Structures are given as structure tokens and as C-alpha cells.
Short mmCIF file of C-alpha atoms in Angstrom, two decimals:
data_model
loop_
_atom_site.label_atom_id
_atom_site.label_comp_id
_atom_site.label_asym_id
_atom_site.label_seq_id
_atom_site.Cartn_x
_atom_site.Cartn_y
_atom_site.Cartn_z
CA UNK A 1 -42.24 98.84 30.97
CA UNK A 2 -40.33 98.78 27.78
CA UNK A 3 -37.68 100.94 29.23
CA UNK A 4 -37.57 98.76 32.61
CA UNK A 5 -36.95 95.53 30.26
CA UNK A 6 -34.25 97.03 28.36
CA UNK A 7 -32.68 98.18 31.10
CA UNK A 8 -33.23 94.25 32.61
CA UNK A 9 -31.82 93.45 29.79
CA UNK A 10 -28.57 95.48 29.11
CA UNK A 11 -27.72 94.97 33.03
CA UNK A 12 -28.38 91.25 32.69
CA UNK A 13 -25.81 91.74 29.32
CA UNK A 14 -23.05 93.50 30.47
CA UNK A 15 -23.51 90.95 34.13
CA UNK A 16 -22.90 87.89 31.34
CA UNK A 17 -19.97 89.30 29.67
CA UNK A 18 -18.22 90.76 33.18
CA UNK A 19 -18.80 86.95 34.74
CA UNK A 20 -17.67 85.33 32.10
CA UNK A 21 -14.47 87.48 31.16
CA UNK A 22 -13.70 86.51 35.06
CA UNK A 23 -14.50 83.16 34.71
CA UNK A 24 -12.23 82.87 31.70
CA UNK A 25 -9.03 84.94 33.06
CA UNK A 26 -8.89 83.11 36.47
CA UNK A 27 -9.98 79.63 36.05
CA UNK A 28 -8.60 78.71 32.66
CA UNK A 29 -4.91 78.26 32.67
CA UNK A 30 -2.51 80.66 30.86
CA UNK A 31 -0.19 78.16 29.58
CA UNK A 32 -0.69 74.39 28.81
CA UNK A 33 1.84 71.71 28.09
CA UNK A 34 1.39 69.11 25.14
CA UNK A 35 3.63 66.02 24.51
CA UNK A 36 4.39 66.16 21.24
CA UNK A 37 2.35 63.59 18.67
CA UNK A 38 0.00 62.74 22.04
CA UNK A 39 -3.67 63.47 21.90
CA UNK A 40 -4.15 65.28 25.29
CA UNK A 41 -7.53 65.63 27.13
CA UNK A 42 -7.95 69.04 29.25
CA UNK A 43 -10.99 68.65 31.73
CA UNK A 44 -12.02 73.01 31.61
CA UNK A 45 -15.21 73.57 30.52
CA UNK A 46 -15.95 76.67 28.44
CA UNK A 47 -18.97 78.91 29.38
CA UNK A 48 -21.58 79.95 27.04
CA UNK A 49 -20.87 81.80 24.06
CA UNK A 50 -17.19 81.45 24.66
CA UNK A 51 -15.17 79.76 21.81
CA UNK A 52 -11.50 78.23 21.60
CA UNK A 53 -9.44 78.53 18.46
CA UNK A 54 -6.39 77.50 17.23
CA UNK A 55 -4.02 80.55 15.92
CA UNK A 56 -1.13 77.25 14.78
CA UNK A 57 -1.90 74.78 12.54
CA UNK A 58 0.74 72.98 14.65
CA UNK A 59 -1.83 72.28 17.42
CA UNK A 60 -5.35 70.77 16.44
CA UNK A 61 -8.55 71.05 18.41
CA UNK A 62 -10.84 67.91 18.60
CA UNK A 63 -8.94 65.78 16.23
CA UNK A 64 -5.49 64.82 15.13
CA UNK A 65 -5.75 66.15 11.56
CA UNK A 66 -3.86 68.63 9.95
CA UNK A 67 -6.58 71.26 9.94
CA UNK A 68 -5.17 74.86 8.86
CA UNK A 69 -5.20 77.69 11.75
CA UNK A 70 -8.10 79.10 12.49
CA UNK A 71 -10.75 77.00 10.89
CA UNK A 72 -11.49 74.87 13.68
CA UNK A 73 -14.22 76.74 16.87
CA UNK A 74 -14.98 74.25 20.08
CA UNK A 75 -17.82 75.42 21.95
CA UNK A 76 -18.38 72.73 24.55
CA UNK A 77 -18.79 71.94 28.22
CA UNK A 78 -16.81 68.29 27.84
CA UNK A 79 -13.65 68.17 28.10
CA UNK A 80 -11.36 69.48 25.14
CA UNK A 81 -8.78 67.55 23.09
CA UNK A 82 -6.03 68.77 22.01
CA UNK A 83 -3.13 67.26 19.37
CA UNK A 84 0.66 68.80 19.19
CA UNK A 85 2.28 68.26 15.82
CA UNK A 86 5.52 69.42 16.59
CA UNK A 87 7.94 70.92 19.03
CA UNK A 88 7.29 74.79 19.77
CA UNK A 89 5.42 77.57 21.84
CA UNK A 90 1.63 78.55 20.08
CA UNK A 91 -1.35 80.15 21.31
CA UNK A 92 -4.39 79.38 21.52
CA UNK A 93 -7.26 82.27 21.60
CA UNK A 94 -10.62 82.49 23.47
CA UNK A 95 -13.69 84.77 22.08
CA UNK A 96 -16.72 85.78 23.03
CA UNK A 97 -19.48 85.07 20.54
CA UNK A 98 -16.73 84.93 18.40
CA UNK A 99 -15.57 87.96 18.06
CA UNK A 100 -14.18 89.55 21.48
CA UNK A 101 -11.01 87.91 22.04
CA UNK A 102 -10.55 87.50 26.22
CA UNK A 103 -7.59 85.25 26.76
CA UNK A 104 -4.63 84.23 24.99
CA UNK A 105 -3.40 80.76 26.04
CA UNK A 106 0.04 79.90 25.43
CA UNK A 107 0.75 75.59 24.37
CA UNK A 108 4.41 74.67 24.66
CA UNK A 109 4.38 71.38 23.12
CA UNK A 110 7.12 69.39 24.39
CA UNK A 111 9.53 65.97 23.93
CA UNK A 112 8.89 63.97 27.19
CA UNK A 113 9.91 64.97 30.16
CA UNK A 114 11.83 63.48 32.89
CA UNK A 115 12.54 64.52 36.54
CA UNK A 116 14.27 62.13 39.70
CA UNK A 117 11.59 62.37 42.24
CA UNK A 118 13.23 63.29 45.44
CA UNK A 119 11.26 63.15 49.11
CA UNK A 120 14.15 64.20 51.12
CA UNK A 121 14.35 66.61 53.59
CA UNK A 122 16.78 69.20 53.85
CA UNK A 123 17.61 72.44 55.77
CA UNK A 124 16.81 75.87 54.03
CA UNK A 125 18.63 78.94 54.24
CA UNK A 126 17.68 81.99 52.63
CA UNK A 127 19.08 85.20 52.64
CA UNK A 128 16.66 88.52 51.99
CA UNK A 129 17.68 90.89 49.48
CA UNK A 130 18.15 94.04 51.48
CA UNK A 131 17.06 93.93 55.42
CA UNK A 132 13.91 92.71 55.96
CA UNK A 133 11.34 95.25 58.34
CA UNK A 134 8.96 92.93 60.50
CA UNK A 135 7.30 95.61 62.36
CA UNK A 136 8.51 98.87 64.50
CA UNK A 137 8.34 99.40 68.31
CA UNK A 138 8.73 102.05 70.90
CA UNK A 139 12.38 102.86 72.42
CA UNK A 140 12.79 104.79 75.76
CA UNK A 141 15.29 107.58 74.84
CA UNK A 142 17.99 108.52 76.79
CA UNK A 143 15.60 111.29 78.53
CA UNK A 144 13.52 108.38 79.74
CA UNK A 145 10.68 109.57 77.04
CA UNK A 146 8.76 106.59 75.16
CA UNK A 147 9.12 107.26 71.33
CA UNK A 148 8.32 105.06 68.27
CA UNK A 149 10.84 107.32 65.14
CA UNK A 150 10.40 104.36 62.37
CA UNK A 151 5.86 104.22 62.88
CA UNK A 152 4.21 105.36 60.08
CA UNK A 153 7.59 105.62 57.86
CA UNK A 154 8.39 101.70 57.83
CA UNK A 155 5.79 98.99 57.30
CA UNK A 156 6.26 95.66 57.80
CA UNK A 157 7.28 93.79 54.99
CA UNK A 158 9.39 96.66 53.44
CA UNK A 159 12.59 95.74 52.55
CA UNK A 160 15.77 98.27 53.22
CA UNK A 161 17.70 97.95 50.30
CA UNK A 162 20.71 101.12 51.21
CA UNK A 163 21.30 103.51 54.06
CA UNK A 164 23.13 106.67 53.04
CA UNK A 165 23.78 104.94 49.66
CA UNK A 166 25.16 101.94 51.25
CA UNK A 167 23.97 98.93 50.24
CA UNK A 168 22.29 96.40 53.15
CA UNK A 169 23.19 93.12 52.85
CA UNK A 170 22.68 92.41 56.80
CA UNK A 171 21.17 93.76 59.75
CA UNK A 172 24.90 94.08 61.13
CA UNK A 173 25.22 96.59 58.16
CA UNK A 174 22.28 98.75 59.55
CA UNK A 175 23.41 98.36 62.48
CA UNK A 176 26.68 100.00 61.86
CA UNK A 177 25.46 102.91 59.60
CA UNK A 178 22.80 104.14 62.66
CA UNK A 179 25.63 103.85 65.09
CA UNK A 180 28.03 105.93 62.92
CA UNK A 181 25.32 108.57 62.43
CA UNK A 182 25.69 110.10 66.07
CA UNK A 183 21.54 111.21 65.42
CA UNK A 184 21.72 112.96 62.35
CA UNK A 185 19.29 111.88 59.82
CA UNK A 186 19.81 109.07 57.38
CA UNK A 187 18.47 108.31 53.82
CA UNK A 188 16.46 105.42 53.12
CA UNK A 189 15.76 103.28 50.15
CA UNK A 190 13.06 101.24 51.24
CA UNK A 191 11.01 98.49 48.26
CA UNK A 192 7.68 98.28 49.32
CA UNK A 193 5.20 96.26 47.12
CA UNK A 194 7.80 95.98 43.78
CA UNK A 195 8.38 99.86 44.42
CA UNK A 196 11.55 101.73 45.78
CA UNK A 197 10.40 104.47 48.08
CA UNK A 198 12.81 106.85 49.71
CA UNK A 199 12.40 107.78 53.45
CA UNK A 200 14.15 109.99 55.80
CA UNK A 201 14.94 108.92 59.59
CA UNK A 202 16.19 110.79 62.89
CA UNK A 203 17.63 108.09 65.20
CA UNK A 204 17.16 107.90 68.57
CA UNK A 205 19.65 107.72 71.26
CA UNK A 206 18.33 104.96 73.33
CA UNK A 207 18.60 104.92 77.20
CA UNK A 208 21.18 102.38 76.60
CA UNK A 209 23.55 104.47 74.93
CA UNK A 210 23.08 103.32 71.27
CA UNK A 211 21.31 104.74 68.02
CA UNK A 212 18.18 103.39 67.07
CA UNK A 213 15.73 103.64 64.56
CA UNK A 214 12.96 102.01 66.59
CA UNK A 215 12.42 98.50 63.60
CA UNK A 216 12.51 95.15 64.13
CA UNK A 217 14.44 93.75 61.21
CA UNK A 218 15.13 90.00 59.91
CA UNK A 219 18.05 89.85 57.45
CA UNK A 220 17.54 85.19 57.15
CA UNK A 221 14.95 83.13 56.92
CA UNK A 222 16.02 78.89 57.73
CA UNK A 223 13.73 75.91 58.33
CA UNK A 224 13.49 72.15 56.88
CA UNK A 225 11.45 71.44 53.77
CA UNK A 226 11.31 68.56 51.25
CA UNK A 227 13.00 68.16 47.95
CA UNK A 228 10.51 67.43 45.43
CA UNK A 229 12.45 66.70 42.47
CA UNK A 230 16.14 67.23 40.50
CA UNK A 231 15.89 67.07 37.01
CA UNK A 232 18.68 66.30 33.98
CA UNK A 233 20.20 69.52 34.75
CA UNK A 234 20.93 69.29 38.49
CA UNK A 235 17.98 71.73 39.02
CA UNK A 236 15.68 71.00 41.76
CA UNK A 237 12.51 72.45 42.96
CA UNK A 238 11.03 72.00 46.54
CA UNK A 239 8.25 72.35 48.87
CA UNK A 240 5.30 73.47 46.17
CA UNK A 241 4.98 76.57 48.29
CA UNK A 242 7.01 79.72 48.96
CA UNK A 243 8.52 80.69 52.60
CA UNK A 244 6.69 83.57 53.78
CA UNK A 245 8.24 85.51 57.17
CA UNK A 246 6.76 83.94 60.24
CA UNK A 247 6.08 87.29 61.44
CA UNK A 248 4.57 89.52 58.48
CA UNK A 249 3.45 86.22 56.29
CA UNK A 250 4.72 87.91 53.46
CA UNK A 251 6.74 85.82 50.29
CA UNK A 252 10.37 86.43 51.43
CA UNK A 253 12.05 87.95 48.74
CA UNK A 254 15.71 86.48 48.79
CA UNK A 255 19.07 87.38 47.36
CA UNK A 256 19.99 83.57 47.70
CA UNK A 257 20.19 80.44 49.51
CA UNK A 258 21.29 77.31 50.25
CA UNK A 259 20.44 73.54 51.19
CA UNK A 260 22.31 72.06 53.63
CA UNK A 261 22.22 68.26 55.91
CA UNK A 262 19.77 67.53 58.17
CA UNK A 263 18.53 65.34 60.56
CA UNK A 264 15.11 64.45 61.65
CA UNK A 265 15.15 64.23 65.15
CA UNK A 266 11.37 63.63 65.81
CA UNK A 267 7.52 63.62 64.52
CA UNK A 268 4.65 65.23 65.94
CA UNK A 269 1.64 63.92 65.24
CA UNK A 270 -0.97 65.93 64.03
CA UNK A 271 -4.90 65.75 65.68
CA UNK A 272 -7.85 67.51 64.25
CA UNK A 273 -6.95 71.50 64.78
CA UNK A 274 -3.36 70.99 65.08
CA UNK A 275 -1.01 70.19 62.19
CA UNK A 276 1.66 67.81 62.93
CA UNK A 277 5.53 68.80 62.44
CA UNK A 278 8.75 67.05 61.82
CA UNK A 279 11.72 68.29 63.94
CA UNK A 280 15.03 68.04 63.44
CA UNK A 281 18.59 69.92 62.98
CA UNK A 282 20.31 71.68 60.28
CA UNK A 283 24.46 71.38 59.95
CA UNK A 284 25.63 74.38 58.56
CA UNK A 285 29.37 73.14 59.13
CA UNK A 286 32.23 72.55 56.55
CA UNK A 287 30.95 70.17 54.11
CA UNK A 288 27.12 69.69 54.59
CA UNK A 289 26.02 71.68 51.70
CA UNK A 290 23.63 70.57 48.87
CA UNK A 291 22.85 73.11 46.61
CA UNK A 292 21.99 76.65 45.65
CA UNK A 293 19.03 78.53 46.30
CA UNK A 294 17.89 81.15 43.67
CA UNK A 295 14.12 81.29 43.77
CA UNK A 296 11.60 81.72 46.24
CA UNK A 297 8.13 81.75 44.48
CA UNK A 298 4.92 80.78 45.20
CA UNK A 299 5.24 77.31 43.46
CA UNK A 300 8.22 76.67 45.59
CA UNK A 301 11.64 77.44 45.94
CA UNK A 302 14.58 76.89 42.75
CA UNK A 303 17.68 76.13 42.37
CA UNK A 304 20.38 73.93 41.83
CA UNK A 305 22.13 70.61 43.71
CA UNK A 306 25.57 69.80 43.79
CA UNK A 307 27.23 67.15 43.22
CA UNK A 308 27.57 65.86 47.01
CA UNK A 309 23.88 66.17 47.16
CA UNK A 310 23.98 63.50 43.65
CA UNK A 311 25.54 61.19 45.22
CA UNK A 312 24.27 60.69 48.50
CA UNK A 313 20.52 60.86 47.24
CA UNK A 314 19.99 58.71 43.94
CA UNK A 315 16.62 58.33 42.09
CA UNK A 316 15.89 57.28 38.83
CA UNK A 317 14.23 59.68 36.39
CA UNK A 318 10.89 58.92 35.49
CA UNK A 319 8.00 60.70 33.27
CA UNK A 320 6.58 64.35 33.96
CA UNK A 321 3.00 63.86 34.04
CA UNK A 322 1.22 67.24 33.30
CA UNK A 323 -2.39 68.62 34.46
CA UNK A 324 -4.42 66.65 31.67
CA UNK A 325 -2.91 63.10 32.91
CA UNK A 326 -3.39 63.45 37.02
CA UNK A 327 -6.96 61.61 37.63
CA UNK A 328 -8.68 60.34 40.90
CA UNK A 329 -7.69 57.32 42.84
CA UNK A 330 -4.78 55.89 43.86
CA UNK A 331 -1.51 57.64 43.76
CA UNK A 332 1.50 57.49 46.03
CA UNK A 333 3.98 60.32 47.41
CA UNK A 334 7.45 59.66 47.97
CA UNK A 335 8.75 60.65 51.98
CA UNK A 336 11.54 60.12 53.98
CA UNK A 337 9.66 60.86 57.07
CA UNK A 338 10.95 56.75 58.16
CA UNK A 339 14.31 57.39 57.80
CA UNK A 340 14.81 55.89 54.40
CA UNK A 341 13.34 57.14 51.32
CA UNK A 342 9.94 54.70 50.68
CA UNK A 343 6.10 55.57 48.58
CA UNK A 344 3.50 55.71 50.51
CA UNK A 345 0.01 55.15 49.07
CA UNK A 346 -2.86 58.29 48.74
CA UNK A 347 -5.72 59.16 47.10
CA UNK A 348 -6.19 61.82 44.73
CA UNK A 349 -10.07 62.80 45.68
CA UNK A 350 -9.96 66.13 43.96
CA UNK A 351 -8.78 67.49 40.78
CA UNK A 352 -9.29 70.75 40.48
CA UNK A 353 -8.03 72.39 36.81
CA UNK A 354 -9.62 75.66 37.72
CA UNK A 355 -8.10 76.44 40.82
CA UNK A 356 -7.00 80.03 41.56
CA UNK A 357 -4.44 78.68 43.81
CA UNK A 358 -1.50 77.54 41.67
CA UNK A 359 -0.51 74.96 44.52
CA UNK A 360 -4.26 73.59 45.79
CA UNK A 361 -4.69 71.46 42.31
CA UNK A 362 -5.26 68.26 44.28
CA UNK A 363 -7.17 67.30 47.32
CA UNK A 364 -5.51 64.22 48.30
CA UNK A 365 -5.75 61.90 51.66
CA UNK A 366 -3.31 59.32 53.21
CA UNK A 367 -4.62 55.94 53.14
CA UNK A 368 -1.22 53.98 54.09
CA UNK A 369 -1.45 52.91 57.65
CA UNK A 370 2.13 52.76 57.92
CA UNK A 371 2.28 56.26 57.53
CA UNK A 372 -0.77 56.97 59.31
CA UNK A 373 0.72 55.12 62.27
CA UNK A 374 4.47 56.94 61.86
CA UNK A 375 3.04 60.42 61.23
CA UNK A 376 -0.60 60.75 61.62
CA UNK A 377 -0.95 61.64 57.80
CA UNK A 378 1.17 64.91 56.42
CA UNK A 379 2.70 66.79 58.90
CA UNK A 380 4.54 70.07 58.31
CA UNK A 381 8.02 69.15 57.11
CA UNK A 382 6.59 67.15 53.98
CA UNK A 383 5.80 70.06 52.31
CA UNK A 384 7.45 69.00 48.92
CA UNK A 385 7.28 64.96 48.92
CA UNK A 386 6.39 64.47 45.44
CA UNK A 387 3.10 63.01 44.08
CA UNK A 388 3.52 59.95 41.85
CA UNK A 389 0.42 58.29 39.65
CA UNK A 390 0.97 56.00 36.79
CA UNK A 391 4.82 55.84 37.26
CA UNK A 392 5.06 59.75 36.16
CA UNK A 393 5.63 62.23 38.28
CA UNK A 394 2.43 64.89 38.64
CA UNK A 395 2.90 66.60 41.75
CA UNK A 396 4.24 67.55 45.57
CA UNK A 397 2.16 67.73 49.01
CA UNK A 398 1.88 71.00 49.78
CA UNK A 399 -0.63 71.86 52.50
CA UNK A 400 -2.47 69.76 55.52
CA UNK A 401 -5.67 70.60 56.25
CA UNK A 402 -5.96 71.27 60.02
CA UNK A 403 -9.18 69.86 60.87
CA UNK A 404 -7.59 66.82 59.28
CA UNK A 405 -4.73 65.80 58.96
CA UNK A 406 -5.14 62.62 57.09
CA UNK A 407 -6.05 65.27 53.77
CA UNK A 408 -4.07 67.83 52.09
CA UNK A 409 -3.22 70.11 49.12
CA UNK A 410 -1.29 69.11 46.40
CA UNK A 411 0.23 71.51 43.42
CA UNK A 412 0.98 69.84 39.71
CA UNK A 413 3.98 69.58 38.74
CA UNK A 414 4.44 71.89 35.69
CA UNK A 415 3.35 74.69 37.69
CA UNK A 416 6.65 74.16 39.56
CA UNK A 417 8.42 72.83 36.40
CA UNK A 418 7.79 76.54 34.71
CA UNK A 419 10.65 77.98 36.89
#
């Protein structure tokens, strides 16, 4: 029995301390942003036996005295205060019973922050870096046999970066260096998953007199999204999401981008299983560009506007509002969806500070019946329209739900601020 109840006991141990090292590295944020000389309130609760210490005498737990590092331990489940003396990066350690350290968290405490919130759409074009492999097919050769060369060497998703040591910047380019091999095999430097892999392939001479390697390949992604914000540097960030390829749902992984003009040409409504959409037309001609793409992340894509884009869309800067200030109740998000740029009131039912999803922070629902009437509630399109509470600036709309389209995701704001 004794032996039963130990081993009860160490399983029930080493259970505890695997649970809550998981808890800990996925629902408590790895970085935290302070406004200097502000006491700040951070709604994560810390599970038993876990403790939070200060390694900088620059940032104080629980009160806003100068206590020296490391002589201050919270062990709580209410919310946790924290006070920035000055400007800087410190860390902040968590331990277990005090003396198995489990997370670092990294405090940037900061001057205020402004960003313009934007809520306009734009078109999107992004360019993959290398040629993009959305799946591979069968080709009937010029003997009238079926034959698939490219299965089980490609995988959709990879990403052809050279053929023969030239570099891919197109699908023209691949194209070209197939033809020009006449069937003898080519060299492949495929990236699949972060890592460069290198592949042989015999192309096939199809029935139709060309070389083949039996892939489908995408070499540009495009679509319409919403700005969410441009701050003092002429950097903007937009949609609170990445673009994934409509085929593989994969993260495109680009080379570049730009914005360009658009017009909304109609609105979809959306009803319970089917999300509503905003359609509409990108000009790609002489003089309808906006700004640089240079990021596509999961938080959204980066870049930066130029000075046409300025001009035509103006918005004052107001306050960044950061994780510990968004709250529930009312809230607005900021849309061109009308035609003109206008708020629109929400509510924030949700805040979630532990989410594993860096862009479903916020549950929030349209209330506005002018926007219920135009759109239905968020339709896809508005992707980006930026959250506003308080007069600062805490988030974007990111997803709709599609039983109802009235509710949505949100992301905050400084996860999309951090690029």
C-alpha cells in the first residue's frame, strides 16, 4: 500500500509540475508593455506554487516603491500590478516553489504611444519568395501514358527557391528553365518547413509538346484587406491576421508587396453559416500605389505607406492602449465599409489575456444597427478595422464567427505593434 501511495503520489507530482510548466509557457505572455511612471494592472492569474519576481529594480511588483530587485515574490490569483520607473527592456522571472525558474518575461516599459487609426480598405499584393508549390498532378506524356514525376518529391507548401542554380523569382522563370532542359534532369532547391532540401526531377514531355514537371505552382497572392493603423513613422500594419494560400492554407511567405487603390463595389451579407464579404476592384495602374509590403506574419501584414497614401487618408494619432487597459463593454471599430471612414459601436464581451491565439484576444459583437443594416455585422474584407475603447487605440477585427456573424475575434494591438 505504501508503495501504491508513493507511487500516487510522485505521478500526481510530476502531473502538477508538467501542467503547470504548460500552463505557464502558453498562457502567460512573453513580453508585456508598461507606460512609464503608470501603475498597470495585468488580469493572469498565477497557479499554485508559482511565484513572480522582479530581476530590475526599475519595475516594482504590487506597489510603486522603489523596492531593490529581487526582494519582492507575488503569489496570487488577482490580478497583478505592476509599476515602470523608467524607460528600458527588463525581465521579469517565474519559479516554481521558488526555486525552478519556468519563464522569463520580458517588460519594455515605454513613453506613450501613438498610432492614426486607419479602417480603410486597400488591395494587397504579395509576391512569394521563390515559386510557391500548391499541389502536383498527373500529365499524359507524349506516349499517351498517365504519369505524376513531381508526387512524393514536392509537397504542397514547399517553396522553389533555384532551378539549376537559378534563382525563381516567378513561375515564368520555371517555366523557362524546364523548357530549356529538353528532359534531362534538373536540380532543385526546395524550403520546406524553414529547411532547404535539395531534389532531383526528370521532366516530362507532355502530349502537348512541352516539358513538365507535373506541379501546380502560385508565384502571387492579391486580395482586399483593411488598414488598421500608420504610426509616426509612416509604418502601417493591417488585417490582424496573415494571408495564408487559398489552396494549401499555409502563411505565404513573401519576398514583398504592395498596397494599391481600391474600390468597394458591393457587400454581402453574412447569415448564420456563411460569412459575409466585401467585393470590390484593385487598380494596379500608374499611380494607385500606397505603400510597401515587407511582412506577412501571423499578427498581420507590415510595412510602410507613402506619401500619396498620407494624403488622401488623414487620421489623427491617438493613444496605444495595451492588453492591461482593454476591458468589457462598449468599444467602437473604425470601417469604411459606407463609403466614408465612420466608428461604429461594439462590445467587447471577452477578454481573454491567456489566449494561445495571438489574434483571438477579444470576443467582440456589433451592436450598431447602422452597420448591422449595411453589412450584417463583420464581413470578410474588415479584417483589420481597428478597435477603439477609451479614445486609445487597443485593437483590429480579425475573425467572424460563422454561425454568427454579428460576433468576432479581435487581436490587441501590441501584438501587431511588436513588428
Amino acid at each position: 500500500m505504501r508503495r501504491i501511495l508513493a507511487g500516487v503520489f510522485c505521478f500526481s507530482l510530476v502531473f502538477t509540475i508538467a501542467f503547470t510548466w504548460g500552463y505557464v509557457k502558453l498562457a502567460v505572455p512573453d513580453r508585456l508593455n508598461l507606460v512609464v511612471s503608470e501603475e498597470e494592472i495585468f488580469h493572469f492569474t498565477l497557479p499554485p506554487g508559482v511565484t513572480l519576481e522582479s530581476d530590475s529594480e526599475e519595475v516594482v511588483l504590487g506597489n510603486a516603491s522603489n523596492i531593490p530587485a529581487g526582494k519582492v515574490r507575488i503569489q496570487t490569483t488577482e490580478p497583478v500590478s505592476m509599476y515602470g520607473a523608467s524607460e528600458g527592456s527588463y525581465h521579469l522571472g517565474m519559479k516554481l516553489f521558488g526555486l525552478i525558474r519556468m519563464k522569463d518575461i520580458q517588460v519594455d516599459v515605454v513613453d506613450g504611444m501613438y498610432a492614426a487609426p486607419c479602417g480603410v480598405p486597400v488591395g494587397i499584393y504579395l509576391k512569394s519568395r521563390g515559386v510557391m508549390v500548391v499541389g502536383t498532378g498527373e500529365i499524359v506524356n507524349d506516349a499517351g501514358n498517365v504519369v505524376e514525376p513531381a508526387f512524393g518529391v514536392l509537397k504542397s507548401g514547399d517553396y522553389i527557391e533555384t532551378v539549376n542554380g537559378r534563382e525563381m523569382e516567378d513561375k515564368d522563370d520555371l517555366i523557362q528553365v524546364v523548357s530549356a532542359s529538353s528532359g534531362s534532369p534538373v536540380s532543385l532547391e526546395v524550403r520546406r518547413d524553414g529547411e532547404l532540401l535539395k531534389v532531383e526531377l526528370e521532366p516530362v514531355l507532355a502530349e502537348d509538346g512541352t516539358y513538365k514537371l507535373g506541379a501546380w505552382v502560385r508565384d502571387d497572392t492579391q486580395g482586399i484587406g483593411t488598414v488598421t493603423y500608420v504610426d509616426m513613422n509612416g509604418s502601417f500594419g493591417a488585417l490582424g491576421h496573415g494571408i495564408s494560400d487559398s489552396d494549401t492554407g499555409k502563411l505565404v511567405d513573401i519576398r514583398g508587396g504592395e498596397l494599391y487603390d481600391t474600390q468597394i463595389m458591393g457587400i454581402e451579407k453574412g447569415t448564420s453559416g456563411k460569412p459575409g464579404v466585401m467585393s470590390g476592384v484593385i487598380y494596379y495602374g500608374k499611380g494607385t500605389k500606397l505603400g510597401e509590403v515587407t511582412a506577412n506574419t501571423e499578427e498581420g501584414i507590415f510595412g510602410t505607406v507613402n506619401r500619396r497614401f498620407l494624403e488622401r487618408f488623414q487620421s489623427e494619432a491617438i493613444p496605444v492602449g495595451f492588453r492591461q487597459d482593454v476591458h468589457k463593454g462598449q468599444a467602437f471599430i473604425r470601417s469604411d465599409v459606407s463609403g466614408e471612414v465612420r466608428d461604429y459601436e461594439i462590445e467587447i464581451q471577452k477578454v481573454d489575456h491567456t489566449s494561445l491565439q495571438k489574434n483571438k484576444g477579444m470576443v467582440i459583437r456589433v451592436v450598431d444597427e447602422e452597420l448591422l443594416k449595411l453589412t450584417g455585422g463583420i464581413v470578410q474584407g474588415m479584417s483589420g478595422s481597428p478597435i477603439i475603447q477609451d479614445g486609445k487605440l487597443i485593437g483590429a477585427v480579425t475573425h467572424v464567427f460563422i454561425q454568427d456573424s454579428t460576433k468576432g475575434y479581435g487581436i490587441f494591438i501590441e501584438n501587431m505593434l511588436e513588428h
